[in-house]
Coordinates of C-alpha atoms in Angstrom, one line a residue:
M1 CA 166.3 10.3 63.6
L2 CA 166.7 14.3 63.1
Q3 CA 165.4 14.2 59.7
L4 CA 162.2 12.2 60.6
Q5 CA 161.5 15.2 63.7
E6 CA 161.7 17.5 60.9
F7 CA 159.4 15.8 58.8
L8 CA 156.7 15.4 61.3
Q9 CA 157.4 19.0 62.3
E10 CA 156.9 19.8 58.3
K11 CA 160.3 21.3 57.7
I12 CA 160.8 18.8 54.9
R13 CA 158.7 17.3 52.6
Y14 CA 157.9 13.6 52.7
D15 CA 159.9 13.0 48.9
Q16 CA 163.0 14.1 50.5
L17 CA 163.0 11.0 53.1
N18 CA 165.1 7.9 51.6
L19 CA 162.6 4.7 52.0
D20 CA 165.8 2.5 52.2
E21 CA 166.8 4.6 55.3
L22 CA 163.3 4.0 57.0
I23 CA 163.3 0.4 56.3
E24 CA 166.5 -0.1 58.0
L25 CA 165.4 2.3 61.1
A26 CA 162.3 -0.1 61.5
N27 CA 164.7 -3.1 61.6
C28 CA 166.8 -1.3 64.0
Y29 CA 163.8 -0.3 66.2
T30 CA 161.8 -2.8 67.1
D31 CA 161.1 -2.3 71.0
Q32 CA 157.6 -0.5 70.8
N33 CA 158.2 1.3 74.1
T34 CA 161.3 3.4 72.8
D35 CA 160.8 7.1 71.6
E36 CA 162.5 6.2 68.5
Y37 CA 160.1 3.5 67.7
K38 CA 157.3 6.1 68.0
I39 CA 158.8 8.7 65.8
L40 CA 159.4 6.0 63.0
E41 CA 155.6 4.9 63.3
L42 CA 154.4 8.5 63.3
T43 CA 156.8 9.2 60.4
L44 CA 155.6 6.1 58.4
N45 CA 151.8 6.7 58.9
Q46 CA 152.7 10.3 57.8
L47 CA 154.3 9.3 55.0
L48 CA 151.8 6.7 53.7
T49 CA 149.2 9.0 53.9
Q50 CA 151.3 11.5 51.5
Y51 CA 151.9 9.0 49.1
L52 CA 148.2 7.7 49.1
N53 CA 146.9 11.2 48.8
K54 CA 149.1 12.0 45.9
A55 CA 147.9 8.8 44.2
K56 CA 144.2 9.5 44.8
N57 CA 144.8 13.0 43.0
Y58 CA 146.6 11.3 40.3
I59 CA 143.7 8.9 39.7
S60 CA 141.0 11.4 39.9
K61 CA 142.6 13.6 37.4

């Protein structure tokens, strides 16, 4: 979770996150009312945005 918070605080880049670990966390934190779930959801949304922007930049070259 600390790494996710660091990502959300822009202390680490999106490509420093391990996708397999994020999937494992998503399987562990399924209760939408927990802080961990909310942090994970924010991280995944931000991560997807980063990858989509990277793909968009690649395509538009």
